[in-house]
């Protein structure tokens, strides 16, 4: 079947509640021809309605996190984990810190608000903003772990009052909570609810400082303008909603720093929409509340589709009043609609039900069904499909060691005066006069939706063979297949891929020499690399009995990325893996100069690549399974039955003897941009481990070489 071309780029700036809901709806009914991109600093976006319950200890952090990695995969979107810092309306690009420019045809902004206080003396050094949640949650957990202490909350609105009661509950008497408000406490609430909430604050023994300004935040106290010192081992900023500073430079029409939108949620630029707390709806202003973002999501989706060429815009008409359920610290809540409502445990149960119902929309995401399998298929087709799981990308899609070796066995070696070594090691060695080169090639299917990140990781992965041979990277040729798309999008995708490749090459002193491109069914990238040997080559041969085996990076990239494709991986584990994969390996390769034998761990997994080293060196090995490092989440995914497409064939090919426990499954996991495996004299281990850590690696001594056949024994 001919694939339909992409023609438009839709970019979501921020992973707020409205965007999260639109992503879910988009995944169930995407608009063909659109590439959707989501930009957010975090792998998970917190649901703020459950924030007081989390601070009080009723919910774990994971309970209120919307996993943006899973949600983006469900929606078929690429996720750029970075912070938007600028927007150029004329050029139609969003600038992401540490990433660069992201072009758009239509964009939508839903970045929420912040409660930081850059102008308040000492707050940056000693305070923590309640929003965004990440730092507050982390520091609060550490504060409680350390025994607690006195806390000051700057801001006496509803948010500050809820958090004060939540922290008082969590502290359990291990500290005094104080609220500091420049005006009257809860001035926006009805007199009845002011009385109720003041009574609740008294119940929690919260001290109130009203009608006073904060002069300075210190490490152990807050100094008020009247000279009072409020004891505070932790100071939390909850004083109202402040727009993000970068919005002021966008050129969009603003109201008090918030983006002005019309009834269709359009900004002053017809190609840019906005929703949630970061915007001001000019026709019918409303207070900052998540309920409006939730109600606006279907309208935003409709109007974005219309802006992309499908349908007509609709107005968003927010309701005038809405039900508020205010957390009271313990598992009780106060209902408020129009100034009236009951309080108690039943209201908390109601609030929890509403919150859990919202979160379940993002917890229960299921992979979209793939193409239907015909009723009649040849023998073996269903087995090869692996239960309907998609083919992995990266090294998980490689041809297995068994078929590859069988095919190479039928290839008659040819001699050439310039060819020093051919197939069998990480790269071929070619002598050209007085210069000795190494040459290698690698090709990967895309495993991540962002072409720039995929291209960078693929380049780092391919360079591993050059480094493993002890060579200095020299040049690269590219062979790129792009999915079918319009010429304008081809230009954008090519720019993204080239930036990923050239950035990784430049870091190790190599240059792009050329290449070829074609359009096809999916994104894939191949690189042919050359390197210069300034001394003798490092090979898989040379490991000696008694050598220690050192692995420089954890295992588990194959299973994590395979699970990510199936919406089964934790987004934070995926983000941590990607952060490791984009790191260059030149420094750790340099630290490994002088080892007895070296290879990089890629598609065949640790078991397969160690087996090749042992066969080339004529010895065996003992591996300590407990010492083998793994990326966060990898072993848990394997225990749940997740695995990459190549996993089972790697298990068959790995030369492992004896009783093989389930914990050994990590040895068969194919690695993309994996670590190096080195055989090192025992006397050199302490110095080498220190050098590797200095180079940014995560080394581990995982076993040793022993006398005997080229087999692996586990202990």
XYZ file of C-alpha atoms in Angstrom:
715
model
C 0.000 0.000 0.000
C 1.289 3.476 -0.888
C 1.885 5.582 2.212
C 0.172 8.968 2.320
C 2.553 11.937 2.479
C 2.994 14.336 5.370
C 2.446 17.953 4.339
C 2.016 19.992 7.555
C 3.768 20.389 10.912
C 1.639 20.920 14.020
C 3.623 21.835 17.143
C 2.344 21.738 20.733
C 4.378 23.970 23.038
C 3.852 22.518 26.514
C 2.215 19.398 27.865
C -0.604 21.052 29.797
C -3.967 19.470 30.517
C -5.628 20.701 27.302
C -2.789 19.436 25.139
C -2.760 16.102 26.971
C -6.450 15.597 26.209
C -6.006 16.662 22.585
C -3.138 14.177 22.220
C -5.359 11.393 23.491
C -8.139 12.329 21.078
C -5.655 12.753 18.236
C -4.301 9.259 18.808
C -7.780 7.826 18.317
C -8.439 9.850 15.167
C -5.315 11.487 13.704
C -5.441 13.891 10.785
C -3.596 12.259 7.896
C -0.755 14.325 6.484
C 0.174 16.034 9.763
C 3.291 15.449 11.826
C 2.530 16.337 15.431
C 5.325 17.497 17.747
C 5.118 18.043 21.512
C 7.668 20.208 23.328
C 7.953 19.878 27.109
C 10.909 19.872 29.533
C 9.748 16.715 31.293
C 8.904 13.145 30.366
C 5.793 13.439 32.540
C 3.369 16.308 33.144
C 1.778 16.517 36.626
C -1.983 16.783 37.049
C -2.220 19.753 39.378
C -5.613 18.767 40.789
C -3.879 16.044 42.812
C -0.945 18.202 43.940
C -2.211 18.915 47.501
C -2.960 15.211 47.961
C 0.547 14.336 46.808
C 2.173 16.843 49.173
C 0.031 15.512 52.015
C 1.236 11.984 51.272
C -2.011 10.536 49.930
C -0.624 10.036 46.419
C 2.775 8.955 45.141
C 4.390 11.213 42.560
C 3.666 8.681 39.814
C -0.058 8.798 40.654
C -0.411 12.337 39.333
C 1.997 12.187 36.397
C 0.684 12.088 32.830
C 3.332 10.084 30.986
C 4.081 12.272 27.958
C 6.320 9.638 26.365
C 3.487 7.090 26.307
C 0.949 9.722 25.311
C 3.091 10.968 22.429
C 3.621 7.415 21.189
C -0.131 6.790 21.377
C -0.770 9.954 19.357
C 1.964 9.160 16.828
C 3.737 12.369 17.852
C 7.397 13.149 18.368
C 8.310 14.394 21.831
C 11.093 16.938 22.271
C 12.092 16.981 25.929
C 13.285 20.557 26.246
C 12.118 23.972 27.394
C 10.666 26.411 24.851
C 12.411 29.773 25.255
C 11.372 31.772 22.174
C 8.956 31.900 19.267
C 9.517 33.627 15.904
C 6.140 34.307 14.310
C 7.590 35.470 10.989
C 9.855 32.448 10.544
C 7.283 30.139 12.197
C 9.761 28.424 14.508
C 9.865 27.660 18.228
C 13.299 27.722 19.855
C 13.952 24.963 22.396
C 16.756 25.341 24.923
C 19.602 22.947 24.173
C 17.860 21.667 21.031
C 17.401 24.479 18.525
C 14.664 25.616 16.160
C 11.471 23.617 15.637
C 9.484 24.753 12.546
C 5.690 24.778 12.530
C 2.807 25.483 10.184
C 0.318 25.629 13.054
C 1.266 25.865 16.730
C -0.577 25.702 20.043
C 0.741 26.941 23.394
C -0.253 25.342 26.721
C 2.688 25.920 29.069
C 0.787 26.679 32.271
C 2.031 29.219 34.764
C 4.830 29.592 37.275
C 4.890 30.711 40.898
C 8.588 31.510 41.101
C 9.597 34.953 42.398
C 12.751 36.139 40.622
C 12.471 39.668 42.020
C 12.226 38.561 45.668
C 15.577 38.718 47.447
C 16.866 35.271 48.368
C 14.021 33.291 46.815
C 16.091 31.871 43.949
C 18.696 30.595 46.418
C 16.492 29.475 49.322
C 12.910 29.169 48.055
C 11.048 26.709 45.833
C 8.077 27.523 43.606
C 4.974 25.362 43.947
C 4.693 25.424 40.142
C 6.183 23.831 38.140
C 5.853 20.816 40.397
C 9.044 18.833 39.703
C 11.541 20.578 41.975
C 8.964 21.183 44.713
C 8.020 17.493 44.833
C 11.637 16.365 44.948
C 12.710 18.852 47.619
C 9.617 18.195 49.723
C 10.299 14.445 49.743
C 13.919 15.074 50.776
C 12.763 17.545 53.444
C 10.453 14.959 55.001
C 13.120 12.269 54.749
C 15.518 14.521 56.659
C 13.010 14.932 59.492
C 11.016 17.981 58.433
C 11.067 21.358 60.125
C 9.353 24.740 59.941
C 7.813 25.753 56.602
C 6.731 29.135 55.256
C 4.223 29.492 52.411
C 4.320 32.795 50.530
C 0.819 33.403 49.219
C -2.497 33.184 51.034
C -4.795 32.393 48.142
C -6.600 29.089 47.790
C -3.505 27.310 46.416
C -1.306 28.464 49.291
C -3.909 27.504 51.889
C -4.358 24.010 50.398
C -0.611 23.414 50.331
C -0.165 24.722 53.885
C -2.723 22.254 55.224
C -1.244 19.437 53.126
C 2.270 20.100 54.449
C 1.011 20.372 58.015
C -0.604 16.965 57.639
C 2.540 15.398 56.179
C 4.772 16.912 58.867
C 2.622 15.482 61.653
C 3.850 17.982 64.189
C 7.511 17.897 63.131
C 7.440 21.566 62.211
C 5.406 24.775 62.244
C 3.685 25.882 59.018
C 3.180 29.614 58.391
C 1.373 31.505 55.626
C 2.489 34.981 54.565
C 0.006 37.097 52.578
C 0.453 40.708 51.499
C -3.325 41.317 51.621
C -6.122 39.527 53.466
C -6.102 35.747 53.460
C -8.428 34.135 50.868
C -9.702 37.514 49.680
C -11.188 35.923 46.528
C -13.360 33.474 48.502
C -16.869 33.961 49.840
C -17.185 35.035 53.502
C -18.595 31.611 54.393
C -15.677 29.733 52.886
C -13.199 32.145 54.400
C -14.578 31.266 57.834
C -14.485 27.525 57.146
C -10.944 27.572 55.768
C -9.632 29.789 58.571
C -11.104 27.304 61.014
C -9.356 24.443 59.199
C -6.038 26.318 59.261
C -6.441 26.809 63.008
C -7.136 23.095 63.322
C -3.732 22.444 61.708
C -2.098 25.101 63.898
C -1.005 27.115 60.836
C 0.310 30.574 61.741
C -1.000 33.493 59.630
C 0.911 36.667 58.727
C -1.494 38.913 56.803
C -1.173 42.412 55.339
C 2.606 42.179 55.264
C 5.273 41.974 52.557
C 8.216 39.617 52.359
C 11.520 41.489 52.447
C 13.933 38.560 52.070
C 14.045 34.777 52.008
C 16.897 33.279 54.002
C 18.119 29.726 54.430
C 16.385 29.349 57.798
C 13.787 32.124 57.894
C 11.697 34.634 55.975
C 12.205 38.306 56.880
C 9.001 40.367 56.693
C 8.836 44.074 55.894
C 7.739 44.801 59.479
C 10.929 43.210 60.803
C 9.377 39.897 61.868
C 11.425 36.754 61.258
C 9.332 33.712 60.325
C 11.213 30.485 60.990
C 11.432 28.418 57.799
C 13.769 25.574 56.941
C 11.795 25.419 53.681
C 10.041 28.287 51.898
C 7.399 27.589 49.226
C 6.186 30.196 46.737
C 2.445 30.010 45.962
C 1.684 33.688 45.450
C -0.576 33.747 42.462
C -0.194 32.886 38.804
C 2.686 34.413 36.874
C 3.142 33.936 33.120
C 6.404 32.561 31.772
C 8.812 35.380 30.921
C 9.619 34.188 27.381
C 6.043 34.813 26.230
C 6.735 38.560 26.354
C 9.183 38.239 23.479
C 6.973 36.267 21.111
C 5.204 39.238 19.538
C 1.815 37.749 20.429
C -0.765 40.104 21.915
C -0.716 39.745 25.709
C -2.840 40.741 28.700
C -0.731 41.191 31.863
C 1.783 38.799 30.316
C -0.790 36.127 29.428
C -1.523 35.282 25.771
C -4.728 36.893 24.516
C -7.012 34.491 22.635
C -10.352 34.971 20.915
C -13.401 32.745 21.274
C -11.832 30.215 18.878
C -8.686 30.044 21.092
C -6.676 31.816 18.356
C -3.969 34.286 19.286
C -3.171 37.497 17.439
C -1.309 35.297 14.940
C -3.771 33.135 12.953
C -1.307 30.219 12.912
C -0.934 30.119 16.692
C -3.498 28.943 19.259
C -3.270 28.933 23.051
C -5.129 27.273 25.889
C -4.988 26.736 29.643
C -3.615 28.953 32.383
C -1.061 30.634 30.091
C -3.760 32.454 28.138
C -6.325 35.201 28.695
C -9.627 34.622 26.910
C -10.467 38.171 25.902
C -14.182 37.712 25.073
C -15.000 36.064 28.420
C -12.191 36.230 31.014
C -12.138 33.467 33.618
C -9.951 32.685 36.651
C -7.007 30.312 36.266
C -8.459 26.853 36.747
C -7.788 23.491 35.142
C -11.481 22.878 34.530
C -11.453 25.412 31.695
C -8.523 23.705 29.986
C -10.332 20.363 30.200
C -13.540 21.805 28.731
C -11.622 23.641 26.005
C -9.743 20.576 24.716
C -12.396 19.307 22.218
C -12.819 22.822 20.807
C -9.050 23.249 20.517
C -8.770 19.945 18.659
C -11.533 20.912 16.247
C -10.009 24.323 15.558
C -6.493 22.985 15.073
C -7.819 20.516 12.519
C -9.646 23.376 10.802
C -6.438 25.435 10.681
C -4.713 22.456 9.063
C -7.387 22.152 6.391
C -10.081 19.897 7.844
C -13.378 21.468 8.984
C -14.556 24.793 10.376
C -13.653 26.587 13.610
C -16.019 26.586 16.581
C -16.229 28.996 19.518
C -15.274 28.017 23.054
C -17.770 29.345 25.577
C -16.558 28.565 29.112
C -19.097 28.108 31.867
C -19.480 30.963 34.340
C -19.204 28.875 37.505
C -17.762 25.491 38.320
C -17.464 23.127 41.249
C -14.299 23.453 43.325
C -13.273 20.714 45.735
C -10.696 22.076 48.173
C -8.366 19.633 49.938
C -8.244 20.110 53.707
C -4.954 18.348 54.461
C -6.215 14.976 55.587
C -8.635 12.957 53.468
C -11.379 15.550 53.713
C -12.427 18.223 51.250
C -14.640 21.291 51.020
C -17.058 21.623 48.104
C -17.533 25.111 46.710
C -19.911 26.234 43.989
C -21.146 29.768 44.201
C -19.973 30.085 47.802
C -21.869 27.072 49.152
C -21.157 23.380 49.637
C -20.528 20.689 52.266
C -17.203 19.421 53.593
C -15.874 16.154 54.957
C -14.615 12.699 53.995
C -17.382 12.161 51.444
C -16.278 15.254 49.545
C -12.716 13.917 49.490
C -13.967 10.626 48.069
C -15.852 12.564 45.409
C -12.766 14.614 44.559
C -10.598 11.493 44.422
C -13.129 9.820 42.113
C -13.089 12.791 39.723
C -9.286 13.002 39.767
C -8.785 9.276 39.235
C -11.315 9.261 36.397
C -9.339 12.002 34.664
C -6.007 10.245 35.179
C -7.355 6.879 34.019
C -7.800 8.342 30.551
C -4.000 8.451 30.320
C -3.209 5.300 32.284
C -5.323 3.014 30.115
C -3.776 3.822 26.742
C -3.610 0.797 24.464
C -1.459 0.373 21.352
C -3.450 1.059 18.217
C -4.167 -2.099 16.230
C -1.754 -2.777 13.378
C -2.684 -4.005 9.890
C -5.031 -6.969 9.902
C -3.444 -10.356 9.220
C -5.194 -12.261 6.398
C -7.109 -15.363 7.386
C -4.902 -17.552 5.205
C -1.147 -17.247 5.664
C 1.804 -19.562 5.063
C 3.231 -21.685 7.840
C 5.456 -19.683 10.158
C 3.998 -16.239 9.435
C 2.227 -15.884 12.798
C 5.318 -17.074 14.660
C 7.471 -14.484 12.906
C 4.984 -11.747 13.771
C 5.680 -12.472 17.456
C 2.108 -12.144 18.667
C 1.449 -9.022 16.633
C 4.169 -6.870 18.208
C 5.741 -4.361 15.814
C 9.260 -4.870 14.511
C 11.729 -3.039 16.723
C 13.887 -0.180 15.570
C 17.577 0.348 16.309
C 19.658 -2.765 16.845
C 16.541 -4.701 17.814
C 15.745 -4.914 14.078
C 19.114 -6.388 13.071
C 19.519 -9.760 11.383
C 20.371 -12.330 14.048
C 23.837 -13.825 14.516
C 22.820 -17.322 13.365
C 21.487 -16.435 9.888
C 24.236 -13.864 9.409
C 27.045 -16.311 10.184
C 25.458 -18.964 7.961
C 25.317 -16.526 5.069
C 28.911 -15.332 5.562
C 30.113 -18.943 5.693
C 29.128 -19.274 2.043
C 31.032 -16.165 0.996
C 34.430 -16.947 -0.503
C 37.039 -14.592 1.008
C 38.853 -12.498 -1.545
C 42.339 -11.159 -1.007
C 43.508 -7.662 -1.803
C 46.912 -6.168 -1.093
C 45.369 -3.209 0.764
C 42.963 -5.281 2.898
C 44.501 -6.224 6.241
C 41.380 -7.744 7.804
C 37.881 -8.358 6.478
C 34.640 -9.561 8.133
C 34.874 -10.700 11.732
C 35.892 -7.695 13.793
C 34.144 -4.406 14.513
C 35.582 -2.783 11.366
C 37.742 -3.689 8.377
C 41.383 -2.552 8.331
C 42.723 -1.168 5.053
C 46.313 -0.093 4.384
C 46.755 2.800 1.960
C 50.471 3.461 1.582
C 51.732 4.625 4.945
C 48.210 5.295 6.228
C 46.067 2.615 7.846
C 42.310 3.131 7.836
C 39.420 1.318 9.453
C 36.105 1.219 7.597
C 32.697 0.276 8.972
C 29.043 0.671 8.076
C 25.832 0.545 10.069
C 22.160 1.075 9.319
C 19.232 1.471 11.734
C 15.455 1.691 11.473
C 14.058 4.651 13.399
C 13.175 3.781 16.994
C 12.295 7.315 18.150
C 10.020 9.816 16.418
C 12.454 12.736 16.608
C 14.730 12.597 13.506
C 17.416 14.783 15.110
C 17.752 12.645 18.231
C 17.492 9.412 16.217
C 20.218 10.626 13.826
C 22.523 11.634 16.664
C 22.129 8.292 18.449
C 22.615 6.379 15.183
C 25.837 8.307 14.493
C 27.150 7.695 18.014
C 26.203 4.037 17.623
C 28.026 3.687 14.279
C 31.123 5.481 15.611
C 31.420 2.769 18.241
C 33.045 0.411 15.736
C 35.675 3.026 14.843
C 36.444 3.662 18.514
C 36.483 -0.053 19.337
C 39.288 -0.554 16.795
C 41.326 2.217 18.412
C 40.983 4.539 15.432
C 40.450 8.278 15.098
C 37.143 9.046 13.279
C 37.707 10.657 9.902
C 34.760 10.819 7.461
C 31.176 9.665 7.076
C 28.867 8.925 4.152
C 25.119 8.945 4.789
C 22.407 6.756 3.287
C 19.047 8.176 4.364
C 15.492 7.025 3.690
C 12.741 9.527 4.477
C 9.039 8.690 4.644
C 6.997 10.180 1.815
C 6.293 13.881 2.419
C 5.983 17.232 0.692
C 9.172 18.990 -0.543
C 8.903 21.594 2.217
C 8.765 18.914 4.910
C 11.567 17.000 3.181
C 13.733 20.084 3.615
C 12.827 20.309 7.314
C 13.429 16.609 8.009
C 16.731 16.622 6.153
C 17.863 19.614 8.201
C 16.924 17.810 11.443
C 18.745 14.619 10.438
C 21.835 16.473 9.232
C 22.026 18.487 12.450
C 21.950 15.278 14.486
C 24.649 13.639 12.351
C 27.028 16.571 11.967
C 26.815 17.493 15.641
C 27.895 14.005 16.709
C 30.632 13.847 14.065
C 32.049 17.247 14.934
C 32.429 16.300 18.603
C 34.945 13.618 17.640
C 36.710 15.535 14.862
C 35.067 13.759 11.920
C 33.428 15.300 8.854
C 30.441 14.503 6.679
C 31.712 13.667 3.191
C 28.437 13.075 1.337
C 25.745 10.469 0.890
C 22.461 9.541 -0.748
C 18.770 10.025 0.049
C 15.574 8.324 -1.017
C 11.888 8.299 -0.082
C 10.435 5.101 1.329
C 7.977 3.650 3.794
C 9.798 4.700 6.968
C 12.718 6.658 8.348
C 15.999 4.767 8.362
C 19.601 5.902 8.435
C 22.867 4.291 7.445
C 26.415 5.581 7.846
C 29.659 4.391 6.333
C 32.576 5.636 8.414
C 36.326 5.758 8.046
C 38.916 6.229 10.747
C 42.681 6.564 10.940
C 44.818 4.198 12.995
C 47.703 6.031 14.633
C 48.987 2.831 16.216
C 48.100 -0.860 16.364
C 44.428 -1.763 16.054
C 42.450 -2.967 19.048
C 40.563 -6.141 18.192
C 38.307 -8.704 19.810
C 41.295 -11.067 20.021
C 43.819 -10.698 22.829
C 41.807 -11.414 25.978
C 43.910 -13.454 28.397
C 43.117 -15.831 31.204
C 42.859 -13.785 34.394
C 41.729 -10.571 32.664
C 38.876 -8.632 34.190
C 35.883 -7.904 31.958
C 34.700 -4.294 32.128
C 31.437 -2.993 30.656
C 31.263 0.800 30.267
C 27.494 1.343 29.958
C 24.390 -0.371 31.343
C 22.308 -2.837 29.331
C 18.619 -2.652 28.513
C 18.176 -0.224 25.627
C 16.545 -2.889 23.446
C 13.802 -3.889 25.860
C 13.082 -0.320 26.964
C 12.602 0.905 23.396
C 10.606 -2.205 22.454
C 8.327 -1.625 25.437
C 8.068 2.079 24.593
C 6.643 1.136 21.189
C 4.009 -0.931 23.020
C 3.161 1.848 25.527
C 4.557 -0.416 28.268
C 7.630 1.555 29.387
C 7.746 4.303 32.003
C 8.429 7.570 30.183
C 10.995 8.622 32.771
C 12.991 5.444 32.100
C 12.828 6.150 28.363
C 13.988 9.735 28.931
C 16.913 8.547 31.077
C 17.938 6.042 28.403
C 17.833 8.647 25.623
C 19.866 11.051 27.745
C 22.579 8.362 28.020
C 22.439 7.370 24.349
C 23.023 10.895 23.040
C 26.248 11.199 25.039
C 29.406 10.734 22.900
C 31.740 7.823 23.621
C 35.047 9.302 22.480
C 36.387 10.008 25.974
C 35.597 6.536 27.304
C 37.114 4.967 24.165
C 40.291 6.987 24.726
C 40.461 5.748 28.319
C 40.438 2.165 26.997
C 43.646 2.477 24.996
C 46.024 -0.328 25.919
C 43.421 -2.923 26.973
C 44.011 -6.484 25.813
C 40.770 -6.849 23.830
C 37.831 -4.557 23.072
C 34.462 -4.581 21.324
C 31.300 -2.542 21.523
C 28.084 -4.196 22.687
C 25.369 -3.780 20.057
C 22.798 -5.977 18.308
C 23.874 -9.418 19.521
C 23.706 -8.368 23.171
C 26.382 -8.809 25.802
C 26.205 -12.609 25.555
C 26.742 -12.640 21.797
C 29.504 -10.044 21.666
C 31.372 -11.554 24.606
C 31.121 -14.901 22.843
C 32.797 -13.399 19.767
C 35.612 -12.002 21.929
C 36.155 -15.349 23.630
C 36.188 -17.216 20.325
C 38.741 -14.800 18.874
C 40.876 -14.970 22.032
C 40.706 -18.703 22.729
C 39.443 -18.577 26.316
C 36.251 -18.717 28.386
C 34.612 -16.308 30.835
C 32.731 -16.252 34.113
C 30.090 -13.511 34.486
C 28.717 -12.252 37.804
C 25.075 -11.529 36.976
C 24.644 -9.296 40.022
C 27.443 -7.062 38.737
C 25.939 -6.514 35.278
C 24.428 -2.985 35.223
C 21.071 -2.236 33.591
C 19.159 0.929 32.790
C 16.293 1.782 35.135
C 13.230 -0.270 34.286
C 14.960 -2.753 31.959
C 15.013 -5.797 34.231
C 11.434 -5.165 35.373
C 10.254 -5.044 31.750
C 12.036 -8.310 30.941
C 10.425 -9.941 33.976
C 7.023 -8.872 32.611
C 7.719 -10.565 29.281
C 8.712 -7.499 27.274
C 11.593 -8.000 24.838
C 12.925 -6.786 21.530
C 12.445 -8.516 18.189
C 16.006 -9.904 18.257
C 16.004 -11.096 21.863
C 15.073 -14.772 21.436
C 17.513 -15.328 18.561
C 20.266 -13.724 20.631
C 19.487 -16.190 23.421
C 19.847 -19.089 20.985
C 23.197 -17.844 19.697
C 24.839 -16.829 23.002
C 27.421 -19.442 24.175
C 26.241 -19.655 27.795
C 26.639 -22.900 29.753
C 24.943 -24.356 32.788
C 21.701 -23.459 34.510
C 20.532 -20.118 33.105
C 18.314 -18.148 35.553
C 15.701 -15.599 34.451
C 18.037 -12.816 35.568
C 20.276 -13.700 32.611
C 17.719 -12.373 30.100
C 19.446 -8.973 30.186
C 22.482 -10.611 28.506
C 20.492 -11.188 25.303
C 19.111 -7.673 24.983
C 20.327 -5.912 21.799
C 21.939 -2.549 22.481
C 21.828 0.662 20.470
C 24.693 3.068 21.271
C 25.732 0.578 23.919
C 28.902 0.448 25.949
C 32.311 -1.053 25.308
C 33.353 -4.476 26.603
C 37.036 -4.678 27.497
C 39.366 -7.426 28.698
C 41.813 -5.775 31.094
C 44.706 -7.057 33.232
C 43.540 -7.166 36.852
C 46.351 -4.868 37.954
C 45.074 -2.126 35.628
C 41.459 -2.226 36.797
C 41.497 0.452 39.572
C 43.170 3.102 37.391
C 41.018 2.266 34.377
C 37.782 2.401 36.350
C 38.721 5.842 37.663
C 39.591 7.043 34.138
C 36.306 5.748 32.751
C 34.292 7.502 35.443
C 36.210 10.689 34.714
C 35.221 10.244 31.044
C 31.524 10.108 31.979
C 31.069 6.341 31.608
C 29.261 4.072 34.086
C 31.786 1.211 34.217
C 31.327 -2.083 35.990
C 33.590 -5.098 36.438
C 31.230 -7.902 35.392
C 33.493 -10.967 35.398
C 36.809 -12.408 34.274
C 38.387 -14.503 31.560
C 39.179 -18.134 32.445
C 40.903 -21.085 30.820
C 38.741 -23.318 28.676
C 36.590 -23.242 25.552
C 34.918 -20.050 24.293
C 31.906 -20.416 26.578
C 30.322 -18.240 29.281
C 29.554 -19.492 32.790
C 27.212 -17.548 35.069
C 27.573 -17.143 38.799
